[in-house]
Amino acid sequence: RAWSRGYSGLGQAVVVADTGVQPDHPMLAGKVTSEACFSNGWNSDTSLCPGGVTVAYGPGTGVNCNLALAGCFHGTHVAGIAAGRSASLNGVAKDATIISLQVFTRIDQPSVCSPNPVPCIQAYWRDLAAALDYIYTNLQYNNRIASVNMSIGGQTYTAACDTAEPSMTNAINRLRTVGIGSVVASGNN
């Protein structure tokens, strides 16, 4: 019904802050218009940005992380649901473009990965906040961004978590001031 009323995402962009997006996937070909990578991690972690740098901008920087690591397909999966398009299957906003922000880091510490095997991947709050700040500072006027999708599981909260990670709260609130909504998974874990 939404598509028949002209709500197909045309002229809009959806930011996927996740494990990166495979831009040549058949459902996403030509849809990825901007890319960046934020993978600072901590002392013994390994960046998943191209070339091992901790922050990167431009074409090829928001590609999906190493598919040999469990979960690195997730950003492409989410992008397909959000804005994928093919002859037989379409995402929710089938005519929207994708801005891919790779925000995961490789972890080689059993205590952090548990119960998952080593190595594993994880997104840190500071990388997510940096990605959102990047959108606010650099992309809000160049793209017509409808929303930021962060389908990332993590800690369990039993109440509002605005004070738990103030950098995220501040980044989300800044995006709200310019009409960009942030959508965060609430059921992964």
PDB file of N, CA, C and O in Angstrom, residues 112-165:
ATOM      1  N   VAL A 112      35.819 -11.963  25.993  1.00  0.00           N
ATOM      2  CA  VAL A 112      34.910 -11.017  25.363  1.00  0.00           C
ATOM      3  C   VAL A 112      33.987 -11.741  24.381  1.00  0.00           C
ATOM      4  O   VAL A 112      32.804 -11.430  24.288  1.00  0.00           O
ATOM      5  N   CYS A 113      34.514 -12.704  23.660  1.00  0.00           N
ATOM      6  CA  CYS A 113      33.734 -13.416  22.648  1.00  0.00           C
ATOM      7  C   CYS A 113      32.730 -14.405  23.252  1.00  0.00           C
ATOM      8  O   CYS A 113      31.716 -14.700  22.625  1.00  0.00           O
ATOM      9  N   SER A 114      33.024 -14.928  24.403  1.00  0.00           N
ATOM     10  CA  SER A 114      32.198 -15.975  25.018  1.00  0.00           C
ATOM     11  C   SER A 114      30.730 -15.566  25.049  1.00  0.00           C
ATOM     12  O   SER A 114      30.416 -14.421  25.361  1.00  0.00           O
ATOM     13  N   PRO A 115      29.824 -16.431  24.677  1.00  0.00           N
ATOM     14  CA  PRO A 115      29.955 -17.854  24.408  1.00  0.00           C
ATOM     15  C   PRO A 115      30.310 -18.168  22.952  1.00  0.00           C
ATOM     16  O   PRO A 115      30.358 -19.323  22.568  1.00  0.00           O
ATOM     17  N   ASN A 116      30.564 -17.139  22.139  1.00  0.00           N
ATOM     18  CA  ASN A 116      30.911 -17.361  20.741  1.00  0.00           C
ATOM     19  C   ASN A 116      32.391 -17.722  20.619  1.00  0.00           C
ATOM     20  O   ASN A 116      33.202 -17.367  21.475  1.00  0.00           O
ATOM     21  N   PRO A 117      32.767 -18.413  19.537  1.00  0.00           N
ATOM     22  CA  PRO A 117      34.178 -18.765  19.354  1.00  0.00           C
ATOM     23  C   PRO A 117      35.035 -17.547  19.009  1.00  0.00           C
ATOM     24  O   PRO A 117      34.541 -16.525  18.537  1.00  0.00           O
ATOM     25  N   VAL A 118      36.322 -17.676  19.242  1.00  0.00           N
ATOM     26  CA  VAL A 118      37.305 -16.655  18.896  1.00  0.00           C
ATOM     27  C   VAL A 118      37.807 -16.958  17.488  1.00  0.00           C
ATOM     28  O   VAL A 118      38.044 -18.122  17.177  1.00  0.00           O
ATOM     29  N   PRO A 119      37.974 -16.010  16.607  1.00  0.00           N
ATOM     30  CA  PRO A 119      37.688 -14.595  16.780  1.00  0.00           C
ATOM     31  C   PRO A 119      36.201 -14.306  16.596  1.00  0.00           C
ATOM     32  O   PRO A 119      35.471 -15.077  15.973  1.00  0.00           O
ATOM     33  N   CYS A 120      35.780 -13.160  17.145  1.00  0.00           N
ATOM     34  CA  CYS A 120      34.402 -12.717  16.970  1.00  0.00           C
ATOM     35  C   CYS A 120      34.431 -11.236  16.584  1.00  0.00           C
ATOM     36  O   CYS A 120      35.501 -10.632  16.511  1.00  0.00           O
ATOM     37  N   ILE A 121      33.280 -10.699  16.314  1.00  0.00           N
ATOM     38  CA  ILE A 121      33.195  -9.282  15.987  1.00  0.00           C
ATOM     39  C   ILE A 121      32.280  -8.599  16.991  1.00  0.00           C
ATOM     40  O   ILE A 121      31.379  -9.225  17.561  1.00  0.00           O
ATOM     41  N   GLN A 122      32.530  -7.316  17.189  1.00  0.00           N
ATOM     42  CA  GLN A 122      31.733  -6.549  18.142  1.00  0.00           C
ATOM     43  C   GLN A 122      31.746  -5.088  17.710  1.00  0.00           C
ATOM     44  O   GLN A 122      32.734  -4.598  17.172  1.00  0.00           O
ATOM     45  N   ALA A 123      30.653  -4.406  17.985  1.00  0.00           N
ATOM     46  CA  ALA A 123      30.601  -2.962  17.754  1.00  0.00           C
ATOM     47  C   ALA A 123      30.724  -2.271  19.107  1.00  0.00           C
ATOM     48  O   ALA A 123      30.076  -2.667  20.072  1.00  0.00           O
ATOM     49  N   TYR A 124      31.576  -1.270  19.157  1.00  0.00           N
ATOM     50  CA  TYR A 124      31.759  -0.492  20.384  1.00  0.00           C
ATOM     51  C   TYR A 124      30.954   0.799  20.300  1.00  0.00           C
ATOM     52  O   TYR A 124      30.808   1.387  19.229  1.00  0.00           O
ATOM     53  N   TRP A 125      30.470   1.248  21.457  1.00  0.00           N
ATOM     54  CA  TRP A 125      29.673   2.469  21.507  1.00  0.00           C
ATOM     55  C   TRP A 125      30.402   3.636  20.876  1.00  0.00           C
ATOM     56  O   TRP A 125      29.810   4.440  20.159  1.00  0.00           O
ATOM     57  N   ARG A 126      31.698   3.744  21.145  1.00  0.00           N
ATOM     58  CA  ARG A 126      32.422   4.917  20.640  1.00  0.00           C
ATOM     59  C   ARG A 126      32.507   4.912  19.116  1.00  0.00           C
ATOM     60  O   ARG A 126      32.496   5.968  18.494  1.00  0.00           O
ATOM     61  N   ASP A 127      32.556   3.734  18.488  1.00  0.00           N
ATOM     62  CA  ASP A 127      32.560   3.677  17.026  1.00  0.00           C
ATOM     63  C   ASP A 127      31.182   4.033  16.471  1.00  0.00           C
ATOM     64  O   ASP A 127      31.077   4.727  15.456  1.00  0.00           O
ATOM     65  N   LEU A 128      30.139   3.547  17.124  1.00  0.00           N
ATOM     66  CA  LEU A 128      28.784   3.902  16.700  1.00  0.00           C
ATOM     67  C   LEU A 128      28.552   5.403  16.843  1.00  0.00           C
ATOM     68  O   LEU A 128      28.016   6.045  15.943  1.00  0.00           O
ATOM     69  N   ALA A 129      28.957   5.971  17.974  1.00  0.00           N
ATOM     70  CA  ALA A 129      28.780   7.414  18.188  1.00  0.00           C
ATOM     71  C   ALA A 129      29.582   8.201  17.160  1.00  0.00           C
ATOM     72  O   ALA A 129      29.094   9.209  16.623  1.00  0.00           O
ATOM     73  N   ALA A 130      30.800   7.763  16.847  1.00  0.00           N
ATOM     74  CA  ALA A 130      31.622   8.440  15.828  1.00  0.00           C
ATOM     75  C   ALA A 130      30.934   8.373  14.467  1.00  0.00           C
ATOM     76  O   ALA A 130      30.954   9.350  13.703  1.00  0.00           O
ATOM     77  N   ALA A 131      30.319   7.237  14.148  1.00  0.00           N
ATOM     78  CA  ALA A 131      29.604   7.090  12.875  1.00  0.00           C
ATOM     79  C   ALA A 131      28.416   8.050  12.812  1.00  0.00           C
ATOM     80  O   ALA A 131      28.190   8.707  11.786  1.00  0.00           O
ATOM     81  N   LEU A 132      27.665   8.157  13.897  1.00  0.00           N
ATOM     82  CA  LEU A 132      26.524   9.066  13.921  1.00  0.00           C
ATOM     83  C   LEU A 132      26.977  10.521  13.843  1.00  0.00           C
ATOM     84  O   LEU A 132      26.360  11.342  13.167  1.00  0.00           O
ATOM     85  N   ASP A 133      28.069  10.845  14.530  1.00  0.00           N
ATOM     86  CA  ASP A 133      28.607  12.205  14.450  1.00  0.00           C
ATOM     87  C   ASP A 133      29.074  12.521  13.031  1.00  0.00           C
ATOM     88  O   ASP A 133      28.905  13.647  12.550  1.00  0.00           O
ATOM     89  N   TYR A 134      29.644  11.524  12.357  1.00  0.00           N
ATOM     90  CA  TYR A 134      30.071  11.692  10.963  1.00  0.00           C
ATOM     91  C   TYR A 134      28.868  12.039  10.076  1.00  0.00           C
ATOM     92  O   TYR A 134      28.950  12.935   9.233  1.00  0.00           O
ATOM     93  N   ILE A 135      27.771  11.347  10.286  1.00  0.00           N
ATOM     94  CA  ILE A 135      26.561  11.631   9.509  1.00  0.00           C
ATOM     95  C   ILE A 135      26.126  13.076   9.752  1.00  0.00           C
ATOM     96  O   ILE A 135      25.872  13.834   8.819  1.00  0.00           O
ATOM     97  N   TYR A 136      26.056  13.454  11.009  1.00  0.00           N
ATOM     98  CA  TYR A 136      25.597  14.802  11.354  1.00  0.00           C
ATOM     99  C   TYR A 136      26.525  15.865  10.764  1.00  0.00           C
ATOM    100  O   TYR A 136      26.079  16.845  10.188  1.00  0.00           O
ATOM    101  N   THR A 137      27.818  15.663  10.896  1.00  0.00           N
ATOM    102  CA  THR A 137      28.800  16.668  10.478  1.00  0.00           C
ATOM    103  C   THR A 137      29.000  16.713   8.971  1.00  0.00           C
ATOM    104  O   THR A 137      29.151  17.790   8.393  1.00  0.00           O
ATOM    105  N   ASN A 138      28.985  15.563   8.314  1.00  0.00           N
ATOM    106  CA  ASN A 138      29.395  15.508   6.906  1.00  0.00           C
ATOM    107  C   ASN A 138      28.318  15.160   5.904  1.00  0.00           C
ATOM    108  O   ASN A 138      28.453  15.511   4.736  1.00  0.00           O
ATOM    109  N   LEU A 139      27.301  14.444   6.319  1.00  0.00           N
ATOM    110  CA  LEU A 139      26.374  13.910   5.321  1.00  0.00           C
ATOM    111  C   LEU A 139      24.964  14.482   5.367  1.00  0.00           C
ATOM    112  O   LEU A 139      24.219  14.324   4.414  1.00  0.00           O
ATOM    113  N   GLN A 140      24.583  15.121   6.438  1.00  0.00           N
ATOM    114  CA  GLN A 140      23.183  15.510   6.558  1.00  0.00           C
ATOM    115  C   GLN A 140      22.702  16.429   5.434  1.00  0.00           C
ATOM    116  O   GLN A 140      21.552  16.379   5.051  1.00  0.00           O
ATOM    117  N   TYR A 141      23.578  17.252   4.878  1.00  0.00           N
ATOM    118  CA  TYR A 141      23.151  18.178   3.840  1.00  0.00           C
ATOM    119  C   TYR A 141      23.377  17.642   2.435  1.00  0.00           C
ATOM    120  O   TYR A 141      22.816  18.147   1.482  1.00  0.00           O
ATOM    121  N   ASN A 142      24.216  16.612   2.299  1.00  0.00           N
ATOM    122  CA  ASN A 142      24.540  16.066   0.978  1.00  0.00           C
ATOM    123  C   ASN A 142      23.590  14.955   0.548  1.00  0.00           C
ATOM    124  O   ASN A 142      23.517  14.626  -0.613  1.00  0.00           O
ATOM    125  N   ASN A 143      22.923  14.358   1.474  1.00  0.00           N
ATOM    126  CA  ASN A 143      22.018  13.246   1.184  1.00  0.00           C
ATOM    127  C   ASN A 143      20.694  13.520   1.873  1.00  0.00           C
ATOM    128  O   ASN A 143      20.656  14.156   2.906  1.00  0.00           O
ATOM    129  N   ARG A 144      19.661  13.019   1.332  1.00  0.00           N
ATOM    130  CA  ARG A 144      18.374  13.125   2.001  1.00  0.00           C
ATOM    131  C   ARG A 144      18.210  11.858   2.836  1.00  0.00           C
ATOM    132  O   ARG A 144      17.680  10.852   2.368  1.00  0.00           O
ATOM    133  N   ILE A 145      18.707  11.904   4.064  1.00  0.00           N
ATOM    134  CA  ILE A 145      18.749  10.728   4.921  1.00  0.00           C
ATOM    135  C   ILE A 145      17.434  10.599   5.688  1.00  0.00           C
ATOM    136  O   ILE A 145      17.038  11.501   6.425  1.00  0.00           O
ATOM    137  N   ALA A 146      16.779   9.470   5.485  1.00  0.00           N
ATOM    138  CA  ALA A 146      15.522   9.206   6.178  1.00  0.00           C
ATOM    139  C   ALA A 146      15.761   8.644   7.572  1.00  0.00           C
ATOM    140  O   ALA A 146      15.065   9.005   8.515  1.00  0.00           O
ATOM    141  N   SER A 147      16.748   7.754   7.685  1.00  0.00           N
ATOM    142  CA  SER A 147      16.960   7.109   8.981  1.00  0.00           C
ATOM    143  C   SER A 147      18.332   6.464   9.041  1.00  0.00           C
ATOM    144  O   SER A 147      18.986   6.265   8.025  1.00  0.00           O
ATOM    145  N   VAL A 148      18.723   6.146  10.272  1.00  0.00           N
ATOM    146  CA  VAL A 148      19.939   5.393  10.538  1.00  0.00           C
ATOM    147  C   VAL A 148      19.495   4.085  11.175  1.00  0.00           C
ATOM    148  O   VAL A 148      18.762   4.090  12.176  1.00  0.00           O
ATOM    149  N   ASN A 149      19.900   2.965  10.602  1.00  0.00           N
ATOM    150  CA  ASN A 149      19.552   1.659  11.145  1.00  0.00           C
ATOM    151  C   ASN A 149      20.768   1.065  11.847  1.00  0.00           C
ATOM    152  O   ASN A 149      21.828   0.933  11.249  1.00  0.00           O
ATOM    153  N   MET A 150      20.583   0.695  13.114  1.00  0.00           N
ATOM    154  CA  MET A 150      21.624   0.020  13.896  1.00  0.00           C
ATOM    155  C   MET A 150      21.023  -1.272  14.431  1.00  0.00           C
ATOM    156  O   MET A 150      20.513  -1.311  15.538  1.00  0.00           O
ATOM    157  N   SER A 151      21.051  -2.312  13.641  1.00  0.00           N
ATOM    158  CA  SER A 151      20.508  -3.605  14.035  1.00  0.00           C
ATOM    159  C   SER A 151      21.609  -4.391  14.742  1.00  0.00           C
ATOM    160  O   SER A 151      22.164  -5.342  14.209  1.00  0.00           O
ATOM    161  N   ILE A 152      21.933  -3.922  15.929  1.00  0.00           N
ATOM    162  CA  ILE A 152      23.078  -4.456  16.658  1.00  0.00           C
ATOM    163  C   ILE A 152      22.627  -4.887  18.043  1.00  0.00           C
ATOM    164  O   ILE A 152      22.114  -4.079  18.812  1.00  0.00           O
ATOM    165  N   GLY A 153      22.810  -6.164  18.363  1.00  0.00           N
ATOM    166  CA  GLY A 153      22.469  -6.647  19.697  1.00  0.00           C
ATOM    167  C   GLY A 153      23.536  -6.268  20.683  1.00  0.00           C
ATOM    168  O   GLY A 153      24.640  -5.867  20.322  1.00  0.00           O
ATOM    169  N   GLY A 154      23.220  -6.369  21.941  1.00  0.00           N
ATOM    170  CA  GLY A 154      24.224  -6.012  22.943  1.00  0.00           C
ATOM    171  C   GLY A 154      23.694  -6.203  24.336  1.00  0.00           C
ATOM    172  O   GLY A 154      23.002  -7.166  24.626  1.00  0.00           O
ATOM    173  N   GLN A 155      24.014  -5.240  25.167  1.00  0.00           N
ATOM    174  CA  GLN A 155      23.638  -5.323  26.565  1.00  0.00           C
ATOM    175  C   GLN A 155      22.132  -5.314  26.731  1.00  0.00           C
ATOM    176  O   GLN A 155      21.396  -4.827  25.879  1.00  0.00           O
ATOM    177  N   THR A 156      21.686  -5.839  27.847  1.00  0.00           N
ATOM    178  CA  THR A 156      20.271  -5.848  28.172  1.00  0.00           C
ATOM    179  C   THR A 156      19.986  -4.730  29.154  1.00  0.00           C
ATOM    180  O   THR A 156      20.668  -4.598  30.167  1.00  0.00           O
ATOM    181  N   TYR A 157      19.010  -3.904  28.840  1.00  0.00           N
ATOM    182  CA  TYR A 157      18.589  -2.832  29.727  1.00  0.00           C
ATOM    183  C   TYR A 157      17.152  -3.100  30.142  1.00  0.00           C
ATOM    184  O   TYR A 157      16.345  -3.546  29.338  1.00  0.00           O
ATOM    185  N   THR A 158      16.830  -2.804  31.375  1.00  0.00           N
ATOM    186  CA  THR A 158      15.465  -2.997  31.860  1.00  0.00           C
ATOM    187  C   THR A 158      14.731  -1.676  31.999  1.00  0.00           C
ATOM    188  O   THR A 158      13.570  -1.653  32.396  1.00  0.00           O
ATOM    189  N   ALA A 159      15.398  -0.575  31.693  1.00  0.00           N
ATOM    190  CA  ALA A 159      14.793   0.757  31.754  1.00  0.00           C
ATOM    191  C   ALA A 159      15.447   1.614  30.681  1.00  0.00           C
ATOM    192  O   ALA A 159      16.360   1.170  29.985  1.00  0.00           O
ATOM    193  N   ALA A 160      15.007   2.852  30.567  1.00  0.00           N
ATOM    194  CA  ALA A 160      15.604   3.772  29.604  1.00  0.00           C
ATOM    195  C   ALA A 160      17.112   3.814  29.814  1.00  0.00           C
ATOM    196  O   ALA A 160      17.590   3.818  30.947  1.00  0.00           O
ATOM    197  N   CYS A 161      17.859   3.815  28.726  1.00  0.00           N
ATOM    198  CA  CYS A 161      19.323   3.722  28.832  1.00  0.00           C
ATOM    199  C   CYS A 161      20.021   4.989  28.362  1.00  0.00           C
ATOM    200  O   CYS A 161      21.183   4.958  27.981  1.00  0.00           O
ATOM    201  N   ASP A 162      19.348   6.126  28.384  1.00  0.00           N
ATOM    202  CA  ASP A 162      19.938   7.372  27.916  1.00  0.00           C
ATOM    203  C   ASP A 162      21.201   7.765  28.668  1.00  0.00           C
ATOM    204  O   ASP A 162      22.085   8.396  28.112  1.00  0.00           O
ATOM    205  N   THR A 163      21.293   7.408  29.947  1.00  0.00           N
ATOM    206  CA  THR A 163      22.469   7.795  30.727  1.00  0.00           C
ATOM    207  C   THR A 163      23.572   6.740  30.668  1.00  0.00           C
ATOM    208  O   THR A 163      24.694   7.008  31.082  1.00  0.00           O
ATOM    209  N   ALA A 164      23.277   5.553  30.154  1.00  0.00           N
ATOM    210  CA  ALA A 164      24.276   4.480  30.110  1.00  0.00           C
ATOM    211  C   ALA A 164      25.394   4.796  29.122  1.00  0.00           C
ATOM    212  O   ALA A 164      26.558   4.524  29.392  1.00  0.00           O
ATOM    213  N   GLU A 165      25.062   5.344  27.987  1.00  0.00           N
ATOM    214  CA  GLU A 165      26.041   5.695  26.954  1.00  0.00           C
ATOM    215  C   GLU A 165      25.738   7.105  26.458  1.00  0.00           C
ATOM    216  O   GLU A 165      25.121   7.291  25.406  1.00  0.00           O
TER     217      GLU A 165
END
